[in-house]
Amino acid sequence: MDAQPQPMLEAEKGSSLGQDAWRRLRQNRAAVGGGGVLIVMLFLCVITPWMAPYSYEAQNLELGSVAPRQAHWLGTDQLGRDLLTRILYGGRVSFMVGFAATAVSLLIGVTYGALAGFLGGRTDSVMMRVVDILYTLPFTILVIILMVYLGRNLVLLFLAIGAVEWLTMARIVRGQVMSLRKKEFIEAAVVLGYSRRRILFRHLIPNSLGPIIVYCTLTIPQVMLLEAFLSFLGLGVQAPMSSWGLLIKEGVETMEDFPWLVVFPSIVLSLTLFSLNFLGDGLRDALDPRAGKD
Amino acid sequence: MLRFVLRRLLEFVPVFFIIVTLTFFLIRLAPGGPFAAERAVPEEVLKRLNEYYNLDAPLYVQYFDYLRDLAHGDLGPSFKKPTLTVSEWIALRFPVSLELGLYALGVALLIGLAAGFLAALRPNTATDHVPMSLAMAGICIPNFVLGPLLVLVFALWLEWFPVAGWDLQQDKVLPSITLGAAYAAYVARLSRAGMLEMLAQDFVRTARAKGVSETGVVLRHALWGGMQPVVTFLGPAAAGLLTGSFVVETIFQVPGLGREFIQAAFNRDYTMIMGTVLFYAGLILLFNLIVDIVQAWLDPRVRLS
Amino acid sequence: MKPIRIGILTVVSTAAFTGCLFREDRAAIGIREGVLHMGNGAEPQALDPHLVSGFTEHKILTSLFEGLATLDGTTLEPKPAAAESWTVSDDGKVYRFTIRENAKWSNGDPVTAHDYVYAWQRNLSPGLGSEYAYMLHCIWNAKVFNEGRLTDFGQVGARALDERTLEVTLENPTPYFPAMQIHFSFFPVHRANIERFGRIDERGTKWTQAGNMVSNGPFLLTKWWPNRIITVAKNPYYWDANAVRLKEINFYPIDNLQTEELTFRAGGLHVTDAVRKSRLPKFRATMPQYLRMHPFLGSYFYRFNCARAPFTDVRVRRAFAMSIDRELITKNLLHGAYEPTACFTPPNTAGYTCTASIPYDVAAAKRLLAEAGFPDGRGLPPVELLFNTSEEHKLIAEAVQQMWKKNLNASVTLVNQDWKVYLDALTNMDYYVARSSWIGDYYDPNSFLDCFLTGGGNNRTGFSDARYDELIGRAAKTPEQGERYRLFQEAERILLDQAPIAPIYLYRRVYLRVPELKGWDENLLGYVIYKNVYFETCGAK
């Protein structure tokens, strides 16, 4: 990376930051490739209902699970359903859950963590103890209760996942903010009489973006797999609809007999996550406020 | 420092109290009691069982009774596995989870830190991409896939390790790797990011400018600072690792606390859930405290005030 | 960092050195030494015969304890066990058991009639809250004692006439009473042993721990490491110790079928608890000598909520039940693991085979639905199919959902719930259709058919039929088997005509077993008489 760190005040020309970032991002081949794969994947999943030759629920019990062949490019599952179709439909769920739940956790986690770290003292103490308490509540029971009293739907799923995932995010952001808070450029900003809001959102959070983005790319896979567990418990996706996580989870059960049932969903999931990751890294580098304008 | 630790320990008391209260009432909201069974338990018997375990009293009375017993260090009997008390179950199970967790943590730190730092030293080269891709694979492959896969290859085909169990030393290898892999991946990514962050800092550049050797820069300045996000992550992660993982313990039939906890939740074994939750809570609070201390030690600018 | 480093070192060094450690696997050594390693499915709740409720515990407890009678492994006819003989009164209500003179506890004490009386008193004690005490309710006054309305156990129909003679008076003639003795709720306990660790009606005392437990079966408990292993060793005081050929049995509570199977294939087990159905085609092709399948006394079926529209109408219930292609499900989806069934009680249950049936007949089902006012499914409200969280239940539910859609044009939503939530919904009848199963408690059709008595705790469908109740009630008072079975036939016909349930398949025990293991009985009850089990080594042939 040839980004030469520049004096902090450079980054203050906020208006061009986005454009710079975009330019830098485009120059990062890995990031562009990752982004491309993601867009193709998303596109395929979105147009699936109009394009798929099979329905995600159409069964063929006489056929059962067969290996890839001309009629079924990726084979079929135990109920004789076309795997490719199910993967594409599952992708819709997984993308939705992955992004929505991560967004929820990001929104709450970053704001909460940054506030705690910034305000410090007693407020920070109380805020962090709340996080500790939420950490310890028995999640399985919580999910069961949610399901029983609020029914089962996707929004609830996002909330349930977002609600657990923001906790670690909050701790990480808080840690970052606390160490940044004592730095010269923040102290300078304080001396210059900038408002707390401005310091928080213009200085502290942008300077914590690195770990935030990295943790985000770690959260998305976690969220997608957590969704599989929750759907297995009954919250979230209801059969015969599926998701990548669920397909993999079910595929493992039969991995010696029908390996395609675990291999293909895993490949698709991994490919997506890898792309996401390259894009995330590219974004991190591009958004780095210290990065120069080349 | 001492005052800080003491104050935090004092804070534990109200936090604990809130956790007890919340959990106690929360688990009673879940439908189906501990004695609901596929074969209907006759009403008379159900009544006797509830009497036996004080479940027929009004909820608030049960709550205060529980608090009183808790104050005496009594976590009560297990409803579903009556042979041992909840404390005995935890005492029996936790050491196993602890051992597995320590090994997994070792795997995670050793592999994760090495890969992360290696990658950060030569960003965007092969030494970066290869370990990072592996790390990503570690995150993408969920442990319920990795576990059976490792068993198939290393236990069944190569016959290097046993399939499952927890008796011999070699029993412990596969579960440790399976549990540690995902964490290693996290550590790798977080430490790489943290390192890069540090290497771009002013004081590192100053050090470089003053002619400190590259190794010196990395070891003396960047390494500890770069570990910051890892340490923050490790607090909750370590607590999670040490209290056991349901999935890994099930795949490898490790008799740990993680399985016990999930089973208790599914069984509505109220006292067992309470006991394990409180035990977890204690561990998590403790680990977060340790993390805060370590963080202050790594970065002198964060003052423990 | 230090302990972590040491941990890593251990991991790495063991990785390097273990390469050639286990060539002769556990199973091979076991065969040589007469030590049986068996997968047992799950960790038992307890090892106290009066506090447990499942098949998992049954399999362990039958090695540790012995009832008055046992069953023949093949014919399931009652045979003498701790009692050497018994007589029945003409009205079929009074049994007199004579206990073997040489029957001994594992500490050498003689087993007496008093031990049985004490054990049954304990099991029936209201304070103990035994979930399976109702098995003993066939004994005179047992129910009222169990419910706390009678405090003097002397008035209950179990008396020790002398050390060796036990007289049991029953409420009704119960021809299957001797057969019930293999159930753990009838097992004896050693009074001094119980009371050394607690009161007669105290739950969870330490008497069941290894080293503490005194038992009267062919084996005695030597090790219990929860979630790891339970070991029982030959009991030298057992009256028939000479017949016991195994030295030890190790029960492994492996609750993950994949792990259990892999352990078996790696030579760690001689017999597994079960196998995944998807493995069957491969096992049949590659290792048929290991695969064992035999019928089991259990039914898998769907319940209809008779109190909730549209299932208040018997025609709708029948239409739904008649449009499930059970053959296709068992053959293709479950790979022939189970037997499709058109009735509720498994065939040949103690000689009883139901003649009525609910056929698979889509045309008739469509007609019935139309008669009920839903021609071609029009106007049929959306219904939910409830099942508890499990891969297999889900597969079957998905298949049935499609069948109902295709055959009846019915719109069915699948709902999976955690086990306890599912039970709660079932008990409160808060469901439309629910997946269910029933495993017989004892070897008699009554164990199945009395589920659907009006208001019965296991009914859970709202099904109520006066004639049905009367028939089951009359069968209970009839000592003559032929007549009883005729009554059961009529009752089951009513049940299937009214269709509060849709039968799907009959269970089978499907598991892996090494061919060297002999004397392992394959019967409807999955009842293994451990003292008959032995290994036949290749050299012996």
mmCIF file of N, CA and C in Angstrom, chain B residues 31-40 44-45 48-49 52-53 80-84 88-89 92-93 103 106-107 110 148 151-152 156 159-164 166-167 169-170 173 250-251 253 255 259 263 266-268, chain C residues 4 7-8 10 14-15 18 21-23 45-46 126-127 129-130 132 134 147-148 201-204 206 208-209 224 226-228 253-256 259 262-263 265-266 418 420-421 423-424 437-439 441 457-458 460:
data_model
loop_
_atom_site.group_PDB
_atom_site.id
_atom_site.type_symbol
_atom_site.label_atom_id
_atom_site.label_comp_id
_atom_site.label_asym_id
_atom_site.label_seq_id
_atom_site.Cartn_x
_atom_site.Cartn_y
_atom_site.Cartn_z
ATOM 1 N N PRO B 31 -42.625 -21.394 27.558
ATOM 2 C CA PRO B 31 -43.652 -22.408 27.796
ATOM 3 C C PRO B 31 -43.047 -23.769 28.135
ATOM 4 N N GLY B 32 -43.808 -24.557 28.873
ATOM 5 C CA GLY B 32 -43.377 -25.919 29.191
ATOM 6 C C GLY B 32 -42.440 -25.936 30.372
ATOM 7 N N GLY B 33 -42.833 -26.583 31.456
ATOM 8 C CA GLY B 33 -41.983 -26.647 32.640
ATOM 9 C C GLY B 33 -41.006 -27.789 32.541
ATOM 10 N N PRO B 34 -40.194 -27.987 33.594
ATOM 11 C CA PRO B 34 -39.198 -29.056 33.560
ATOM 12 C C PRO B 34 -39.818 -30.449 33.465
ATOM 13 N N PHE B 35 -41.078 -30.599 33.878
ATOM 14 C CA PHE B 35 -41.634 -31.953 33.929
ATOM 15 C C PHE B 35 -42.615 -32.257 32.811
ATOM 16 N N ALA B 36 -42.740 -31.354 31.864
ATOM 17 C CA ALA B 36 -43.576 -31.660 30.706
ATOM 18 C C ALA B 36 -42.903 -32.796 29.953
ATOM 19 N N ALA B 37 -43.667 -33.805 29.576
ATOM 20 C CA ALA B 37 -43.073 -34.947 28.893
ATOM 21 C C ALA B 37 -44.016 -35.477 27.835
ATOM 22 N N GLU B 38 -43.452 -36.255 26.928
ATOM 23 C CA GLU B 38 -44.264 -36.795 25.849
ATOM 24 C C GLU B 38 -45.388 -37.671 26.420
ATOM 25 N N ARG B 39 -45.031 -38.510 27.403
ATOM 26 C CA ARG B 39 -46.063 -39.255 28.110
ATOM 27 C C ARG B 39 -46.574 -38.338 29.180
ATOM 28 N N ALA B 40 -47.839 -37.969 29.064
ATOM 29 C CA ALA B 40 -48.402 -37.019 30.012
ATOM 30 C C ALA B 40 -48.127 -37.483 31.438
ATOM 31 N N GLU B 44 -51.637 -35.546 39.503
ATOM 32 C CA GLU B 44 -51.246 -35.723 40.898
ATOM 33 C C GLU B 44 -49.728 -35.701 41.044
ATOM 34 N N VAL B 45 -49.078 -36.436 40.151
ATOM 35 C CA VAL B 45 -47.625 -36.543 40.215
ATOM 36 C C VAL B 45 -46.989 -35.182 39.953
ATOM 37 N N ARG B 48 -47.139 -33.134 42.971
ATOM 38 C CA ARG B 48 -46.140 -33.555 43.961
ATOM 39 C C ARG B 48 -44.749 -33.057 43.579
ATOM 40 N N LEU B 49 -44.450 -33.178 42.308
ATOM 41 C CA LEU B 49 -43.113 -32.748 41.861
ATOM 42 C C LEU B 49 -42.944 -31.256 42.083
ATOM 43 N N TYR B 52 -42.424 -30.684 45.642
ATOM 44 C CA TYR B 52 -41.100 -31.151 46.046
ATOM 45 C C TYR B 52 -40.049 -30.082 45.769
ATOM 46 N N TYR B 53 -40.155 -29.471 44.599
ATOM 47 C CA TYR B 53 -39.133 -28.496 44.214
ATOM 48 C C TYR B 53 -39.566 -27.062 44.459
ATOM 49 N N LYS B 80 -33.879 -32.111 36.274
ATOM 50 C CA LYS B 80 -33.899 -33.171 35.280
ATOM 51 C C LYS B 80 -32.839 -34.236 35.511
ATOM 52 N N LYS B 81 -31.766 -33.868 36.162
ATOM 53 C CA LYS B 81 -30.718 -34.852 36.437
ATOM 54 C C LYS B 81 -30.475 -34.841 37.930
ATOM 55 N N PRO B 82 -31.400 -35.434 38.678
ATOM 56 C CA PRO B 82 -31.425 -35.233 40.128
ATOM 57 C C PRO B 82 -30.247 -35.844 40.873
ATOM 58 N N THR B 83 -29.434 -36.637 40.194
ATOM 59 C CA THR B 83 -28.385 -37.335 40.928
ATOM 60 C C THR B 83 -27.361 -36.391 41.551
ATOM 61 N N LEU B 84 -27.100 -35.264 40.876
ATOM 62 C CA LEU B 84 -26.150 -34.305 41.421
ATOM 63 C C LEU B 84 -26.831 -32.942 41.557
ATOM 64 N N GLU B 88 -22.617 -29.269 41.896
ATOM 65 C CA GLU B 88 -21.807 -30.461 41.592
ATOM 66 C C GLU B 88 -21.669 -30.652 40.083
ATOM 67 N N TRP B 89 -22.768 -30.404 39.370
ATOM 68 C CA TRP B 89 -22.696 -30.538 37.910
ATOM 69 C C TRP B 89 -21.682 -29.562 37.342
ATOM 70 N N LEU B 92 -18.220 -30.539 37.999
ATOM 71 C CA LEU B 92 -17.824 -31.710 37.219
ATOM 72 C C LEU B 92 -17.527 -31.329 35.772
ATOM 73 N N ARG B 93 -18.331 -30.416 35.239
ATOM 74 C CA ARG B 93 -18.272 -30.112 33.817
ATOM 75 C C ARG B 93 -17.307 -28.991 33.457
ATOM 76 N N TYR B 103 -6.871 -24.941 25.400
ATOM 77 C CA TYR B 103 -6.199 -25.449 24.203
ATOM 78 C C TYR B 103 -6.637 -24.657 22.977
ATOM 79 N N GLY B 106 -5.203 -21.344 22.892
ATOM 80 C CA GLY B 106 -3.812 -21.473 22.479
ATOM 81 C C GLY B 106 -3.705 -21.564 20.970
ATOM 82 N N VAL B 107 -4.510 -22.443 20.389
ATOM 83 C CA VAL B 107 -4.525 -22.593 18.934
ATOM 84 C C VAL B 107 -4.846 -21.254 18.284
ATOM 85 N N LEU B 110 -1.893 -18.598 18.870
ATOM 86 C CA LEU B 110 -0.650 -18.959 18.198
ATOM 87 C C LEU B 110 -0.777 -18.767 16.688
ATOM 88 N N PRO B 148 -16.808 -32.582 11.662
ATOM 89 C CA PRO B 148 -16.968 -33.878 10.989
ATOM 90 C C PRO B 148 -15.919 -34.109 9.902
ATOM 91 N N VAL B 151 -12.733 -35.175 11.527
ATOM 92 C CA VAL B 151 -12.893 -36.548 12.020
ATOM 93 C C VAL B 151 -12.740 -37.537 10.874
ATOM 94 N N LEU B 152 -13.413 -37.210 9.771
ATOM 95 C CA LEU B 152 -13.378 -38.099 8.619
ATOM 96 C C LEU B 152 -11.942 -38.314 8.140
ATOM 97 N N LEU B 156 -10.799 -41.244 10.746
ATOM 98 C CA LEU B 156 -11.263 -42.435 10.041
ATOM 99 C C LEU B 156 -10.282 -42.893 8.961
ATOM 100 N N GLU B 159 -6.390 -42.318 10.670
ATOM 101 C CA GLU B 159 -6.330 -42.972 11.987
ATOM 102 C C GLU B 159 -5.286 -42.369 12.910
ATOM 103 N N TRP B 160 -5.117 -41.053 12.836
ATOM 104 C CA TRP B 160 -4.155 -40.399 13.732
ATOM 105 C C TRP B 160 -4.760 -40.118 15.095
ATOM 106 N N PHE B 161 -6.024 -39.775 15.074
ATOM 107 C CA PHE B 161 -6.667 -39.389 16.328
ATOM 108 C C PHE B 161 -7.964 -40.161 16.500
ATOM 109 N N PRO B 162 -8.427 -40.299 17.740
ATOM 110 C CA PRO B 162 -9.721 -40.948 17.973
ATOM 111 C C PRO B 162 -10.863 -40.087 17.426
ATOM 112 N N VAL B 163 -11.994 -40.722 17.176
ATOM 113 C CA VAL B 163 -13.147 -40.026 16.628
ATOM 114 C C VAL B 163 -13.730 -39.040 17.646
ATOM 115 N N ALA B 164 -13.891 -39.514 18.869
ATOM 116 C CA ALA B 164 -14.513 -38.681 19.891
ATOM 117 C C ALA B 164 -14.129 -39.205 21.260
ATOM 118 N N TRP B 166 -13.046 -38.084 25.590
ATOM 119 C CA TRP B 166 -12.282 -37.100 26.348
ATOM 120 C C TRP B 166 -11.503 -37.810 27.438
ATOM 121 N N ASP B 167 -10.749 -38.826 27.067
ATOM 122 C CA ASP B 167 -10.004 -39.564 28.073
ATOM 123 C C ASP B 167 -8.496 -39.430 27.881
ATOM 124 N N GLN B 169 -4.925 -37.983 25.961
ATOM 125 C CA GLN B 169 -4.453 -36.688 25.460
ATOM 126 C C GLN B 169 -4.807 -36.512 23.978
ATOM 127 N N GLN B 170 -4.697 -37.611 23.206
ATOM 128 C CA GLN B 170 -4.939 -37.449 21.767
ATOM 129 C C GLN B 170 -6.418 -37.202 21.449
ATOM 130 N N VAL B 173 -7.052 -33.277 20.658
ATOM 131 C CA VAL B 173 -6.458 -32.513 19.559
ATOM 132 C C VAL B 173 -7.517 -31.967 18.605
ATOM 133 N N THR B 250 -20.635 -31.405 21.256
ATOM 134 C CA THR B 250 -21.536 -32.455 20.771
ATOM 135 C C THR B 250 -20.854 -33.322 19.720
ATOM 136 N N ILE B 251 -20.183 -32.679 18.770
ATOM 137 C CA ILE B 251 -19.539 -33.446 17.710
ATOM 138 C C ILE B 251 -18.517 -34.418 18.290
ATOM 139 N N GLN B 253 -18.270 -35.272 21.506
ATOM 140 C CA GLN B 253 -18.730 -35.880 22.755
ATOM 141 C C GLN B 253 -17.821 -35.516 23.925
ATOM 142 N N PRO B 255 -17.461 -34.003 27.466
ATOM 143 C CA PRO B 255 -18.412 -33.819 28.561
ATOM 144 C C PRO B 255 -18.266 -32.456 29.239
ATOM 145 N N ARG B 259 -22.582 -28.082 26.592
ATOM 146 C CA ARG B 259 -23.666 -28.995 26.280
ATOM 147 C C ARG B 259 -24.698 -29.004 27.399
ATOM 148 N N GLN B 263 -28.629 -28.066 26.982
ATOM 149 C CA GLN B 263 -29.610 -29.086 27.343
ATOM 150 C C GLN B 263 -30.522 -28.594 28.455
ATOM 151 N N PHE B 266 -33.116 -26.387 26.971
ATOM 152 C CA PHE B 266 -34.162 -27.131 26.281
ATOM 153 C C PHE B 266 -35.036 -27.916 27.261
ATOM 154 N N ASN B 267 -34.434 -28.357 28.367
ATOM 155 C CA ASN B 267 -35.190 -29.134 29.352
ATOM 156 C C ASN B 267 -35.978 -28.276 30.316
ATOM 157 N N ARG B 268 -35.774 -26.959 30.262
ATOM 158 C CA ARG B 268 -36.373 -26.044 31.240
ATOM 159 C C ARG B 268 -35.961 -26.464 32.653
ATOM 160 N N ILE C 4 -1.084 -21.525 28.437
ATOM 161 C CA ILE C 4 -1.524 -21.650 27.048
ATOM 162 C C ILE C 4 -0.433 -22.321 26.229
ATOM 163 N N GLY C 7 -0.282 -25.852 26.877
ATOM 164 C CA GLY C 7 -1.399 -26.505 26.203
ATOM 165 C C GLY C 7 -1.071 -26.798 24.763
ATOM 166 N N ILE C 8 -0.541 -25.778 24.100
ATOM 167 C CA ILE C 8 -0.190 -25.925 22.693
ATOM 168 C C ILE C 8 0.846 -27.021 22.518
ATOM 169 N N THR C 10 1.404 -29.559 24.351
ATOM 170 C CA THR C 10 0.783 -30.863 24.501
ATOM 171 C C THR C 10 0.072 -31.255 23.219
ATOM 172 N N THR C 14 1.385 -34.399 21.107
ATOM 173 C CA THR C 14 0.551 -35.592 20.956
ATOM 174 C C THR C 14 0.262 -35.818 19.485
ATOM 175 N N ALA C 15 0.067 -34.736 18.768
ATOM 176 C CA ALA C 15 -0.208 -34.880 17.342
ATOM 177 C C ALA C 15 0.920 -35.641 16.678
ATOM 178 N N THR C 18 1.054 -39.739 18.221
ATOM 179 C CA THR C 18 -0.034 -40.697 18.328
ATOM 180 C C THR C 18 -0.205 -41.563 17.096
ATOM 181 N N LEU C 21 -0.520 -45.408 17.738
ATOM 182 C CA LEU C 21 -0.887 -45.920 19.058
ATOM 183 C C LEU C 21 -2.050 -46.906 19.039
ATOM 184 N N PHE C 22 -3.078 -46.634 18.239
ATOM 185 C CA PHE C 22 -4.225 -47.561 18.341
ATOM 186 C C PHE C 22 -4.414 -48.377 17.083
ATOM 187 N N ARG C 23 -3.640 -49.401 16.968
ATOM 188 C CA ARG C 23 -3.829 -50.331 15.855
ATOM 189 C C ARG C 23 -4.912 -51.336 16.207
ATOM 190 N N GLN C 45 -31.039 -39.778 32.550
ATOM 191 C CA GLN C 45 -31.420 -38.749 33.529
ATOM 192 C C GLN C 45 -30.925 -39.122 34.910
ATOM 193 N N ALA C 46 -31.037 -40.403 35.208
ATOM 194 C CA ALA C 46 -30.615 -40.919 36.505
ATOM 195 C C ALA C 46 -30.495 -42.425 36.350
ATOM 196 N N PRO C 126 -46.259 -40.752 47.276
ATOM 197 C CA PRO C 126 -46.587 -39.485 46.631
ATOM 198 C C PRO C 126 -45.402 -38.519 46.654
ATOM 199 N N GLY C 127 -44.665 -38.526 47.748
ATOM 200 C CA GLY C 127 -43.580 -37.563 47.915
ATOM 201 C C GLY C 127 -42.477 -37.726 46.881
ATOM 202 N N GLY C 129 -42.794 -38.489 43.752
ATOM 203 C CA GLY C 129 -43.180 -37.900 42.457
ATOM 204 C C GLY C 129 -42.651 -38.694 41.285
ATOM 205 N N SER C 130 -42.752 -40.015 41.363
ATOM 206 C CA SER C 130 -42.272 -40.848 40.262
ATOM 207 C C SER C 130 -43.184 -40.687 39.050
ATOM 208 N N TYR C 132 -43.401 -42.474 36.470
ATOM 209 C CA TYR C 132 -43.874 -43.724 35.894
ATOM 210 C C TYR C 132 -44.627 -44.584 36.904
ATOM 211 N N TYR C 134 -47.554 -44.684 37.502
ATOM 212 C CA TYR C 134 -48.852 -45.140 37.000
ATOM 213 C C TYR C 134 -48.785 -46.556 36.424
ATOM 214 N N GLU C 147 -51.823 -41.261 44.970
ATOM 215 C CA GLU C 147 -52.366 -39.897 44.957
ATOM 216 C C GLU C 147 -52.482 -39.313 46.351
ATOM 217 N N GLY C 148 -52.047 -40.071 47.335
ATOM 218 C CA GLY C 148 -52.008 -39.530 48.687
ATOM 219 C C GLY C 148 -53.324 -39.659 49.436
ATOM 220 N N ASP C 201 -38.714 -41.493 50.247
ATOM 221 C CA ASP C 201 -39.289 -40.714 49.150
ATOM 222 C C ASP C 201 -38.446 -39.475 48.839
ATOM 223 N N GLU C 202 -37.137 -39.619 48.952
ATOM 224 C CA GLU C 202 -36.258 -38.490 48.652
ATOM 225 C C GLU C 202 -35.661 -38.677 47.260
ATOM 226 N N ARG C 203 -35.748 -37.632 46.451
ATOM 227 C CA ARG C 203 -35.207 -37.711 45.084
ATOM 228 C C ARG C 203 -33.717 -37.385 45.073
ATOM 229 N N GLY C 204 -33.037 -37.993 44.130
ATOM 230 C CA GLY C 204 -31.662 -37.583 43.853
ATOM 231 C C GLY C 204 -30.679 -37.801 44.981
ATOM 232 N N LYS C 206 -27.603 -40.091 46.821
ATOM 233 C CA LYS C 206 -26.371 -40.587 46.197
ATOM 234 C C LYS C 206 -26.316 -42.107 46.068
ATOM 235 N N THR C 208 -27.332 -44.039 43.875
ATOM 236 C CA THR C 208 -27.119 -44.601 42.541
ATOM 237 C C THR C 208 -25.698 -44.387 42.023
ATOM 238 N N GLN C 209 -24.832 -43.816 42.837
ATOM 239 C CA GLN C 209 -23.483 -43.604 42.315
ATOM 240 C C GLN C 209 -22.663 -44.881 42.404
ATOM 241 N N TRP C 224 -19.481 -44.513 36.737
ATOM 242 C CA TRP C 224 -20.439 -43.621 36.090
ATOM 243 C C TRP C 224 -19.805 -42.246 35.982
ATOM 244 N N PRO C 226 -20.498 -39.052 34.147
ATOM 245 C CA PRO C 226 -21.572 -38.466 33.345
ATOM 246 C C PRO C 226 -21.090 -37.953 31.992
ATOM 247 N N ASN C 227 -21.893 -38.218 30.979
ATOM 248 C CA ASN C 227 -21.620 -37.840 29.590
ATOM 249 C C ASN C 227 -20.374 -38.482 29.008
ATOM 250 N N ARG C 228 -19.777 -39.428 29.711
ATOM 251 C CA ARG C 228 -18.596 -40.086 29.161
ATOM 252 C C ARG C 228 -18.828 -41.577 29.044
ATOM 253 N N PRO C 253 -22.817 -42.625 26.212
ATOM 254 C CA PRO C 253 -23.993 -41.784 25.940
ATOM 255 C C PRO C 253 -23.746 -40.848 24.762
ATOM 256 N N ILE C 254 -23.512 -41.390 23.587
ATOM 257 C CA ILE C 254 -23.196 -40.547 22.426
ATOM 258 C C ILE C 254 -24.502 -40.048 21.811
ATOM 259 N N ASP C 255 -24.752 -38.742 21.924
ATOM 260 C CA ASP C 255 -26.061 -38.256 21.488
ATOM 261 C C ASP C 255 -26.009 -37.638 20.094
ATOM 262 N N ASN C 256 -24.958 -37.901 19.361
ATOM 263 C CA ASN C 256 -24.863 -37.391 18.001
ATOM 264 C C ASN C 256 -24.682 -38.605 17.086
ATOM 265 N N THR C 259 -21.453 -38.902 15.059
ATOM 266 C CA THR C 259 -20.305 -39.265 15.882
ATOM 267 C C THR C 259 -20.369 -40.742 16.277
ATOM 268 N N LEU C 262 -19.361 -42.839 13.321
ATOM 269 C CA LEU C 262 -17.930 -42.764 13.044
ATOM 270 C C LEU C 262 -17.138 -43.526 14.102
ATOM 271 N N THR C 263 -17.594 -43.434 15.353
ATOM 272 C CA THR C 263 -16.920 -44.183 16.412
ATOM 273 C C THR C 263 -17.008 -45.680 16.141
ATOM 274 N N ARG C 265 -17.390 -47.105 13.209
ATOM 275 C CA ARG C 265 -16.554 -47.475 12.058
ATOM 276 C C ARG C 265 -15.074 -47.432 12.383
ATOM 277 N N ALA C 266 -14.710 -46.603 13.355
ATOM 278 C CA ALA C 266 -13.305 -46.547 13.753
ATOM 279 C C ALA C 266 -12.981 -47.636 14.779
ATOM 280 N N ASP C 418 -39.434 -25.824 19.548
ATOM 281 C CA ASP C 418 -38.596 -26.508 20.509
ATOM 282 C C ASP C 418 -39.469 -27.520 21.268
ATOM 283 N N LYS C 420 -40.219 -28.505 24.281
ATOM 284 C CA LYS C 420 -41.128 -28.170 25.380
ATOM 285 C C LYS C 420 -42.270 -27.278 24.916
ATOM 286 N N VAL C 421 -41.985 -26.396 23.975
ATOM 287 C CA VAL C 421 -43.039 -25.540 23.440
ATOM 288 C C VAL C 421 -44.030 -26.407 22.668
ATOM 289 N N LEU C 423 -44.634 -29.608 23.221
ATOM 290 C CA LEU C 423 -45.438 -30.371 24.177
ATOM 291 C C LEU C 423 -46.533 -29.510 24.779
ATOM 292 N N ASP C 424 -46.173 -28.266 25.051
ATOM 293 C CA ASP C 424 -47.124 -27.331 25.628
ATOM 294 C C ASP C 424 -48.302 -27.120 24.674
ATOM 295 N N SER C 437 -45.701 -39.469 18.194
ATOM 296 C CA SER C 437 -45.334 -40.880 18.167
ATOM 297 C C SER C 437 -45.701 -41.503 19.498
ATOM 298 N N TRP C 438 -45.801 -42.801 19.493
ATOM 299 C CA TRP C 438 -46.113 -43.509 20.730
ATOM 300 C C TRP C 438 -45.348 -44.821 20.766
ATOM 301 N N ILE C 439 -44.620 -45.004 21.867
ATOM 302 C CA ILE C 439 -43.893 -46.253 22.075
ATOM 303 C C ILE C 439 -44.620 -47.012 23.177
ATOM 304 N N ASP C 441 -45.560 -49.049 26.359
ATOM 305 C CA ASP C 441 -44.912 -49.206 27.664
ATOM 306 C C ASP C 441 -44.731 -50.682 28.000
ATOM 307 N N GLY C 457 -54.743 -38.244 29.541
ATOM 308 C CA GLY C 457 -53.618 -37.318 29.473
ATOM 309 C C GLY C 457 -52.845 -37.424 28.170
ATOM 310 N N ASN C 458 -52.883 -38.600 27.542
ATOM 311 C CA ASN C 458 -52.128 -38.774 26.301
ATOM 312 C C ASN C 458 -52.999 -38.648 25.062
ATOM 313 N N ARG C 460 -54.876 -35.833 23.834
ATOM 314 C CA ARG C 460 -54.373 -34.586 23.224
ATOM 315 C C ARG C 460 -54.933 -34.280 21.838
#
